Coordinates of C-alpha atoms in Angstrom, one line a residue:
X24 CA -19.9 -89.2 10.1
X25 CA -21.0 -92.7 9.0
X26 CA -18.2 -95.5 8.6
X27 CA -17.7 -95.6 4.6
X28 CA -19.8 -92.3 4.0
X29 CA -19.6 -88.8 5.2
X30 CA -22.5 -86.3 5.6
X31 CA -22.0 -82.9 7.2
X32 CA -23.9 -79.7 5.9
X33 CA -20.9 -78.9 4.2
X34 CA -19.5 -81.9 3.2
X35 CA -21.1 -84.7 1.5
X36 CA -18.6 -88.1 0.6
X37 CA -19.1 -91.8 -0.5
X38 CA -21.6 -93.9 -1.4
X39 CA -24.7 -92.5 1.0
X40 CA -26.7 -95.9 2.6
X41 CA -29.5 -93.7 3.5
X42 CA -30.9 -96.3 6.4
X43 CA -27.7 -96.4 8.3
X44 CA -27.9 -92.3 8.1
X45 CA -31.8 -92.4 9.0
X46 CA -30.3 -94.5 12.4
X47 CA -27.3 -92.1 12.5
X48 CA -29.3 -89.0 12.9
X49 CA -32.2 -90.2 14.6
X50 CA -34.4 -89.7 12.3
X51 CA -37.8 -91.5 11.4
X52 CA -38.5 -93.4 7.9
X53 CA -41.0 -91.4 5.4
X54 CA -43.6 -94.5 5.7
X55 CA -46.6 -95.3 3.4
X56 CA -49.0 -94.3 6.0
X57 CA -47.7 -91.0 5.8
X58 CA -47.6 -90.4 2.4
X59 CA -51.2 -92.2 1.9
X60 CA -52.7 -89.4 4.6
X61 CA -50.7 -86.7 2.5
X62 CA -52.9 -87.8 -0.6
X63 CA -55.6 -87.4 1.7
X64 CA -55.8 -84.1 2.9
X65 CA -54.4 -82.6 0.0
X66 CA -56.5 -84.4 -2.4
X67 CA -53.8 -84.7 -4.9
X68 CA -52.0 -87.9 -6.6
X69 CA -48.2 -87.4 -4.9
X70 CA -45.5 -85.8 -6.9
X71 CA -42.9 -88.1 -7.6
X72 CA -40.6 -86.6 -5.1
X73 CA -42.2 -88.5 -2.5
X74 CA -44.1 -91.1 -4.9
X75 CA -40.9 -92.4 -5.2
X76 CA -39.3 -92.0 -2.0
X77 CA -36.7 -89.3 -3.2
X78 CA -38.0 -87.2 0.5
X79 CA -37.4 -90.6 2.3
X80 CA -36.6 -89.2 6.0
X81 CA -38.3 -86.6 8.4
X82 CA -39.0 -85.4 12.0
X83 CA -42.4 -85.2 13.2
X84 CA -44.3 -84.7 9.8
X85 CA -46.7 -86.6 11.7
X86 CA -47.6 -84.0 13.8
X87 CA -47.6 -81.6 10.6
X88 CA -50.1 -83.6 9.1
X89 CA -52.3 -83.5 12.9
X90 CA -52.2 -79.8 12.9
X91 CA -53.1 -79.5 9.3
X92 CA -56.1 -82.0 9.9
X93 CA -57.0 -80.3 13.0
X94 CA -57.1 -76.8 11.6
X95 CA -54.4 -75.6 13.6
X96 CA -51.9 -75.5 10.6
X97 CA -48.2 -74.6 9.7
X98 CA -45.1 -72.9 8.2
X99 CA -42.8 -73.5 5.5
X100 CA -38.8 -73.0 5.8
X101 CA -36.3 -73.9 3.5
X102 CA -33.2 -72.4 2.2
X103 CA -29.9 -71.8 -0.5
X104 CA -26.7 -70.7 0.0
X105 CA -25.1 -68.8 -2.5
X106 CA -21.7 -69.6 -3.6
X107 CA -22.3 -70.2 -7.0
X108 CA -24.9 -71.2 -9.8
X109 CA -27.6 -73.1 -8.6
X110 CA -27.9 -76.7 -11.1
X111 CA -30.4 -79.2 -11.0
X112 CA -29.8 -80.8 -7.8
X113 CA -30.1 -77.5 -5.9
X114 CA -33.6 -77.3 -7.3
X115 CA -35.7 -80.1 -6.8
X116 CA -36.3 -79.6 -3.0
X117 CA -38.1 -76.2 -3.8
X118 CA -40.0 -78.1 -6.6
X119 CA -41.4 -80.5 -3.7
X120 CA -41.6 -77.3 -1.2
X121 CA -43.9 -75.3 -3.9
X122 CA -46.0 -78.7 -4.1
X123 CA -46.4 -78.4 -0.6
X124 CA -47.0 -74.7 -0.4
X125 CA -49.6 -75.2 -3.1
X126 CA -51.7 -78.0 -1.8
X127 CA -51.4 -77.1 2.0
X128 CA -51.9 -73.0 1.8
X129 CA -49.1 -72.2 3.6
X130 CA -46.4 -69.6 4.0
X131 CA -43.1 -70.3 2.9
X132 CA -39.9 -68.4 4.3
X133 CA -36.8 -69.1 2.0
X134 CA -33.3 -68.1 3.8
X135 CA -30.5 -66.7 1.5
X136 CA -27.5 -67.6 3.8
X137 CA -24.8 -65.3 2.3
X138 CA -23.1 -64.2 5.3
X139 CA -22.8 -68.0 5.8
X140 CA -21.2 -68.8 2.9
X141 CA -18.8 -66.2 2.8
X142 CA -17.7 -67.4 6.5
X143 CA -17.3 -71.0 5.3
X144 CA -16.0 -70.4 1.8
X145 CA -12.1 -68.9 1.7
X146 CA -12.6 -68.6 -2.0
X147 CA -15.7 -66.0 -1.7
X148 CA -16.0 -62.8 -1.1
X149 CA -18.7 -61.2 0.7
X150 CA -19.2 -59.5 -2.6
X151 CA -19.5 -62.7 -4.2
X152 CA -22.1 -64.3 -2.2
X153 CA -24.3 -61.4 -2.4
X154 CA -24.3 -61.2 -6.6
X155 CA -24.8 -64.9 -6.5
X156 CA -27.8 -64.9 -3.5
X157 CA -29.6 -62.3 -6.6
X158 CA -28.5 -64.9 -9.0
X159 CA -29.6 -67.8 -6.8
X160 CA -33.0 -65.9 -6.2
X161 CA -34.3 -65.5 -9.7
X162 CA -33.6 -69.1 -10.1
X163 CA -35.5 -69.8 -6.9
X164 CA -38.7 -67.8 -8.0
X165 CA -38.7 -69.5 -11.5
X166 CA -39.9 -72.4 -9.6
X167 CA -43.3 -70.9 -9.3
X168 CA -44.2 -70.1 -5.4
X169 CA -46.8 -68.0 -4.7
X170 CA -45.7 -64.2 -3.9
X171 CA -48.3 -63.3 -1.4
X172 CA -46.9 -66.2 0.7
X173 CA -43.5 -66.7 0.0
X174 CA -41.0 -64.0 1.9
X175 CA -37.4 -64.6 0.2
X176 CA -34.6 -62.9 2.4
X177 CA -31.1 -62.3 2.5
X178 CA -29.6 -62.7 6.4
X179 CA -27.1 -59.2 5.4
X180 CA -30.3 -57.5 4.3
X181 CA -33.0 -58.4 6.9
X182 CA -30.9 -58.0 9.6
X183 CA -34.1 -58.7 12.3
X184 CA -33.1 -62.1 11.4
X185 CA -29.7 -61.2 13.7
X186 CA -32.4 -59.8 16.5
X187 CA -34.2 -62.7 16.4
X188 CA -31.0 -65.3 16.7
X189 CA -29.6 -63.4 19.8
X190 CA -32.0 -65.2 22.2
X191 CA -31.2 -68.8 20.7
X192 CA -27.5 -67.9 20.6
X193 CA -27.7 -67.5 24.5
X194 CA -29.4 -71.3 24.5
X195 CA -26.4 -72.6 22.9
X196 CA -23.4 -73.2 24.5
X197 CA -20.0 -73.8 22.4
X198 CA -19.9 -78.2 23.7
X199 CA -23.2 -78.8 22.3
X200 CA -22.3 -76.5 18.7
X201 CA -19.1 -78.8 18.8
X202 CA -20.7 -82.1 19.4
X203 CA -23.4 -81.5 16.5
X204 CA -20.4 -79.5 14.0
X205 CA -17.7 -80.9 15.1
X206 CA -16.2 -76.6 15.4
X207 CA -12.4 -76.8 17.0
X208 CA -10.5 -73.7 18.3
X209 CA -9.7 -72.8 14.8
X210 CA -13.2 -72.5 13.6
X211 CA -13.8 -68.8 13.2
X212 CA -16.5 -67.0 15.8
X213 CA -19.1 -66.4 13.0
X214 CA -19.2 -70.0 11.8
X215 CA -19.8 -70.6 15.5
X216 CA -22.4 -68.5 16.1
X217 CA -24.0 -69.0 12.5
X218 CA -25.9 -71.7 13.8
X219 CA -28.3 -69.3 15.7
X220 CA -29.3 -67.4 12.5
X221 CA -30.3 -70.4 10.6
X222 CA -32.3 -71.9 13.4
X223 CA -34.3 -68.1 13.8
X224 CA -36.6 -68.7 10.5
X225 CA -37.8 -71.6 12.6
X226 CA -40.0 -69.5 15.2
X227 CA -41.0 -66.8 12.3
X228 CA -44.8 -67.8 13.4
X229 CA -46.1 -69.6 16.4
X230 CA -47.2 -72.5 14.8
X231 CA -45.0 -75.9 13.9
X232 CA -42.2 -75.3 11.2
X233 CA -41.7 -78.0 8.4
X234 CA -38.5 -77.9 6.9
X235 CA -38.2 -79.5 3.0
X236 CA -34.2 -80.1 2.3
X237 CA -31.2 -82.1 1.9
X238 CA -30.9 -84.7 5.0
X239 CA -27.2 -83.1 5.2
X240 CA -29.2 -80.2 6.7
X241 CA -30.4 -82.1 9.6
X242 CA -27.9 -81.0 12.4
X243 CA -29.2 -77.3 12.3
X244 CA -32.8 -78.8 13.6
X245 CA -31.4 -81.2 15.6
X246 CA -29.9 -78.3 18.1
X247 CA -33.2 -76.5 17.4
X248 CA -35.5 -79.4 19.0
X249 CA -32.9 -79.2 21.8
X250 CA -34.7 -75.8 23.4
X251 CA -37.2 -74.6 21.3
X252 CA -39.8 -75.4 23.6
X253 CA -38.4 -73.8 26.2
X254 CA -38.6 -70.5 24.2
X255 CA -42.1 -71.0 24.0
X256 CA -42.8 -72.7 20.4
X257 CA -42.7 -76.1 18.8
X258 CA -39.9 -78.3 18.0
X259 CA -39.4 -77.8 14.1
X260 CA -40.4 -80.5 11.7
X261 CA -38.4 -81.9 8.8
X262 CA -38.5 -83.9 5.6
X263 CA -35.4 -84.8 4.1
X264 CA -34.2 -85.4 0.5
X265 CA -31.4 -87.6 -0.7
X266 CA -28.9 -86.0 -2.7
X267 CA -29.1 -85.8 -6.6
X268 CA -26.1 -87.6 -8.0
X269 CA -23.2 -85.6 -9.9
X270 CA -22.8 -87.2 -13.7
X271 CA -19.9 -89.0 -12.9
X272 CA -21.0 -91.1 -9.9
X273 CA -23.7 -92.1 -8.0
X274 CA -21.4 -91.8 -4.7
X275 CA -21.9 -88.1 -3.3
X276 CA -23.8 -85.1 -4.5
X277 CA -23.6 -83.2 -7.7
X278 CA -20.8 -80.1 -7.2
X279 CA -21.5 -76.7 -8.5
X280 CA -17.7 -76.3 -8.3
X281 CA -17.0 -78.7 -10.5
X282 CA -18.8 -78.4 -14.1
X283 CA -18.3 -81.4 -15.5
X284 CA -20.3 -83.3 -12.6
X285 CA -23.2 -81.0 -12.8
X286 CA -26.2 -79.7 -14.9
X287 CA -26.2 -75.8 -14.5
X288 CA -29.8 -74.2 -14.9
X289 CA -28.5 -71.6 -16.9
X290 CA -26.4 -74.0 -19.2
X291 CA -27.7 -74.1 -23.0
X292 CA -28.8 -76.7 -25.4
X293 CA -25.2 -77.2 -26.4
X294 CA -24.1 -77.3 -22.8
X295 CA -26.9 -80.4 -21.1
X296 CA -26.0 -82.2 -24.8
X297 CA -21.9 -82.2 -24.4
X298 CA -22.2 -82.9 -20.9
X299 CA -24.5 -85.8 -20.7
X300 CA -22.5 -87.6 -23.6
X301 CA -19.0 -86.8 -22.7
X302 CA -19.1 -87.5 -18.7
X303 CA -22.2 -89.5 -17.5
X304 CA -22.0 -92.0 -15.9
X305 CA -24.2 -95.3 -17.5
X306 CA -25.0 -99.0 -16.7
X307 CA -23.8 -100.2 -19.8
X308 CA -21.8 -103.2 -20.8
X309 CA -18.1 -102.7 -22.5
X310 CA -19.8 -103.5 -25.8
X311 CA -22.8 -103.3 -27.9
X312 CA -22.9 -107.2 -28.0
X313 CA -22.6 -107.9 -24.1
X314 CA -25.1 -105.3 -23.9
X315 CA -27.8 -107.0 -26.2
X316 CA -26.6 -110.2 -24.5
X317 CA -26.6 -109.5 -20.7
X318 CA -28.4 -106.5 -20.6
X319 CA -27.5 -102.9 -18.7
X320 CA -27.4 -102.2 -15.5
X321 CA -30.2 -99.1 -14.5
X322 CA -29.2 -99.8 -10.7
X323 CA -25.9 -98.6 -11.4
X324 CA -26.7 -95.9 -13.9
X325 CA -27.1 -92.0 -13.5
X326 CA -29.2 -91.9 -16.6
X327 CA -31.6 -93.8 -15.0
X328 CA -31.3 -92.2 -11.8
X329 CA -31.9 -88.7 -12.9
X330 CA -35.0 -90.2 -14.5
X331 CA -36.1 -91.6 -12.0
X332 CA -35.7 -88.7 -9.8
X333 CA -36.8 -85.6 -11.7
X334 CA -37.4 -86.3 -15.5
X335 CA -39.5 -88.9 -15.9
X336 CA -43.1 -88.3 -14.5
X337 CA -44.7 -91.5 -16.1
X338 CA -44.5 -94.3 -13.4
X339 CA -45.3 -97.2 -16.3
X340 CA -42.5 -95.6 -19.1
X341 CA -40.3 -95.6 -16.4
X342 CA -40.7 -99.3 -15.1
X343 CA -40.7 -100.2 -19.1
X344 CA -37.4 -98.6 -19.6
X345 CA -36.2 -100.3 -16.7
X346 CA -36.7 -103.7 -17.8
X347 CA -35.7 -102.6 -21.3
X348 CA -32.3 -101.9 -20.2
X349 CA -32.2 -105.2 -18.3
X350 CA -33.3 -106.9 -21.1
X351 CA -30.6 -105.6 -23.7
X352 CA -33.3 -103.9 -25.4
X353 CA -31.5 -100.3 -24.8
X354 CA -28.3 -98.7 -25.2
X355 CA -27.0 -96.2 -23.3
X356 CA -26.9 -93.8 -26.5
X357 CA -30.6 -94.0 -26.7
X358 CA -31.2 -93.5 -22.8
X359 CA -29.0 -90.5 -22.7
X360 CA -30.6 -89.1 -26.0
X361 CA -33.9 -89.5 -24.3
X362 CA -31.9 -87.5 -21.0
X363 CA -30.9 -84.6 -23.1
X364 CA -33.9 -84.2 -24.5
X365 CA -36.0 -84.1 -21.1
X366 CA -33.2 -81.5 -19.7
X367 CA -33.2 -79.6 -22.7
X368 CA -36.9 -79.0 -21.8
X369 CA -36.9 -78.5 -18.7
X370 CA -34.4 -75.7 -18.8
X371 CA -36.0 -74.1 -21.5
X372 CA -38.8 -73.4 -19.5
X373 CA -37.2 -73.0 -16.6
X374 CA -34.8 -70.3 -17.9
X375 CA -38.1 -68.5 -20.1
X376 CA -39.7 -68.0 -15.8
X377 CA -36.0 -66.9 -14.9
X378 CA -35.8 -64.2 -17.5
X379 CA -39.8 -63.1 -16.0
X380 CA -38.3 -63.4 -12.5
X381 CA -36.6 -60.2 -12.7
X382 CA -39.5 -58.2 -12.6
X383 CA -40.7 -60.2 -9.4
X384 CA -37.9 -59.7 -7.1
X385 CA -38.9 -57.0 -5.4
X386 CA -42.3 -58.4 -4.6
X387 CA -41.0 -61.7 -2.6
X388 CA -38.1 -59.7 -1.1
X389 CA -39.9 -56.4 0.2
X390 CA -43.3 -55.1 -1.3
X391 CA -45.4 -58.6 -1.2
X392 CA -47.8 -59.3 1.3
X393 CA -45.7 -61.6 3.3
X394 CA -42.6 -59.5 3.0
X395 CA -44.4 -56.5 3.8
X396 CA -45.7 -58.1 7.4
X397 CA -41.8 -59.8 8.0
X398 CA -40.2 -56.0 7.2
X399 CA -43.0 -54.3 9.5
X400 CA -43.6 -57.2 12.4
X401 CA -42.2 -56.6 15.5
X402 CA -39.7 -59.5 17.0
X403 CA -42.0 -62.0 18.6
X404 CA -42.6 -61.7 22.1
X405 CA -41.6 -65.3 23.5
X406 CA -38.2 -64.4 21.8
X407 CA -38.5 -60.8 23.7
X408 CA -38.8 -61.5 27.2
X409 CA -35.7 -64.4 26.3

């Protein structure tokens, strides 16, 4: 908790100032340097993602980039939990995890909490968060990760993942899970011990873990730096995203439970059109003639923010749009026409890999090569002789 904003893993309120939370959390700035020696090693022009500063926040990604350089190398971990449809602000993280993935040549592990959300959730079933984790899933392999390196599991299916958290359960006692999660006597016993399971995927292999996500996540890898070394493996690495803005507001995060905020990746043509003219939020002036007059505002606009994000790759069109608005050159009609139609296509294509993802389930859950070694791999011995 920030004064003015709140960020939890569950709970995400206000108007975020992302260097007050980089301070909060002890966290260190995404710097230049860093992203300058990313270029470098992988050879690549950056993904906007981190081009412009959307991944803005991380633990020792430094040291990533040393063991990378120095041949010693890493893992990828990252996550969803699956209380509902995923929408376009669950997605971009594993569009900048497969960009890492891809240049770096690593192994990915992707962590389908359902047991979670069904303990944190009173509205969900366990039921429920098992048909959406399959839902959630072919969404996740539409991205495009590579299946001989990318082991997607469900905590109530691969249940080594509880074998594995017993260990780092007995490491944490119930005043440091309330200090980070603030529990209280009436927090139920698995939301209590659920920490333990999320932290496991971080000592999968014994090299350093980098974690892509939502900075909301943070507090999980927090307690995990606490004594991971003392189980005989590296402290895990993060970078952190800020949060994709709902339609309505730039204050919070876009809400699956609420439709009218949020971009669905199964919504239709029909769908992205109705929503972005009926509840986005714009820069815009009251009137056409202030508008031409004074110009709009794209600081204060969600069109321009998802653009700037996720849908506009062109560096130059974007800064020219920019000004546009500024200048009075652009309405808001225009700017959310040009919206729609960059949604429109993305989901196109992204529901045409969905539909292709069925047939690839079973190779990323149990019969690809990484899945195969995960289902067949004993519990590491460091975690054994715990």
């Amino acid at each position: 908790m920030v004064e003015e904003f709140k960020v939890t893993p569950w709970e995400v309120e206000g108007v975020v100032d992302y260097d007050k939370l980089i301070k909060h959390f002890g966290t260190s700035p995404l710097t230049e340097d860093l992203l300058e020696k990313t270029a470098e090693l992988t050879k690549s022009e950056l993904p906007i993602f981190f081009r412009r500063k959307f991944f803005f926040s991380h633990r020792d990604y430094d040291l990533i980039l040393k063991d990378y350089e120095e041949g010693r190398g890493f893992f990828l971990y990252t996550g969803r939990g699956p209380s509902g449809p995923m929408h376009i602000g669950h997605i971009i993280p594993f569009f900048a995890t497969k960009w890492l993935q891809e240049k770096f040549g690593v192994n990915l592990y992707i962590q389908i909490t359902d047991d979670e959300k069904f303990l944190f959730k009173e509205n969900l079933t366990f039921d429920d968060t098992k048909r959406w984790a399959y839902d959630n899933i072919l969404d996740i392999i539409a991205v495009g990760f590579d299946p001989d390196k990318t082991f997607i599991f469900q905590n109530s299916e691969f249940t080594k993942i509880y074998e594995m958290a017993i260990p780092i359960a007995k490491k944490i006692n119930f005043s440091m899970a309330k200090a980070v999660f603030g529990f209280t006597e009436q927090s139920k016993i698995g939301m209590i011990f659920f920490p333990a399971i999320q932290i496991a995927p971080t000592f999968f292999e014994r090299k350093r873990c980098l974690i892509p996500a939502a900075i909301d996540q943070d507090p999980y890898w927090r307690l995990q730096r606490d004594f991971a070394e003392s189980l005989g493996y590296y402290k895990t690495a993060a970078l952190h995203s800020k949060f994709v803005p709902s339609l309505t507001s730039l204050s919070g995060k876009m809400s699956a439970s609420k439709p009218e905020t949020a971009i669905y990746l199964t919504d239709s043509p029909e769908d992205v059109e109705k929503k972005v003219w009926k509840f986005t939020l714009t820069g815009g002036r009251p009137t056409l003639k202030e508008q031409r007059e004074k110009g709009g505002e794209p600081e204060k606009c969600v069109v321009f923010k998802w653009l700037e994000i996720f849908f506009e790759e062109d560096d130059k069109k974007l800064k020219e749009r920019y000004y546009a608005c500024k200048n009075g050159e652009l309405t808001c009609g225009e700017c959310k026409r040009y919206l729609i139609s960059k949604i429109q296509e993305f989901l196109k294509e992204h529901q045409r890999r969905r539909k292709k993802a069925e047939k690839l389930v079973e190779k990323f859950k149990y019969t690809g090569k990484l899945a195969q070694e995960m289902w067949n791999e004993a519990i590491p011995e460091p975690l054994k002789r715990s």
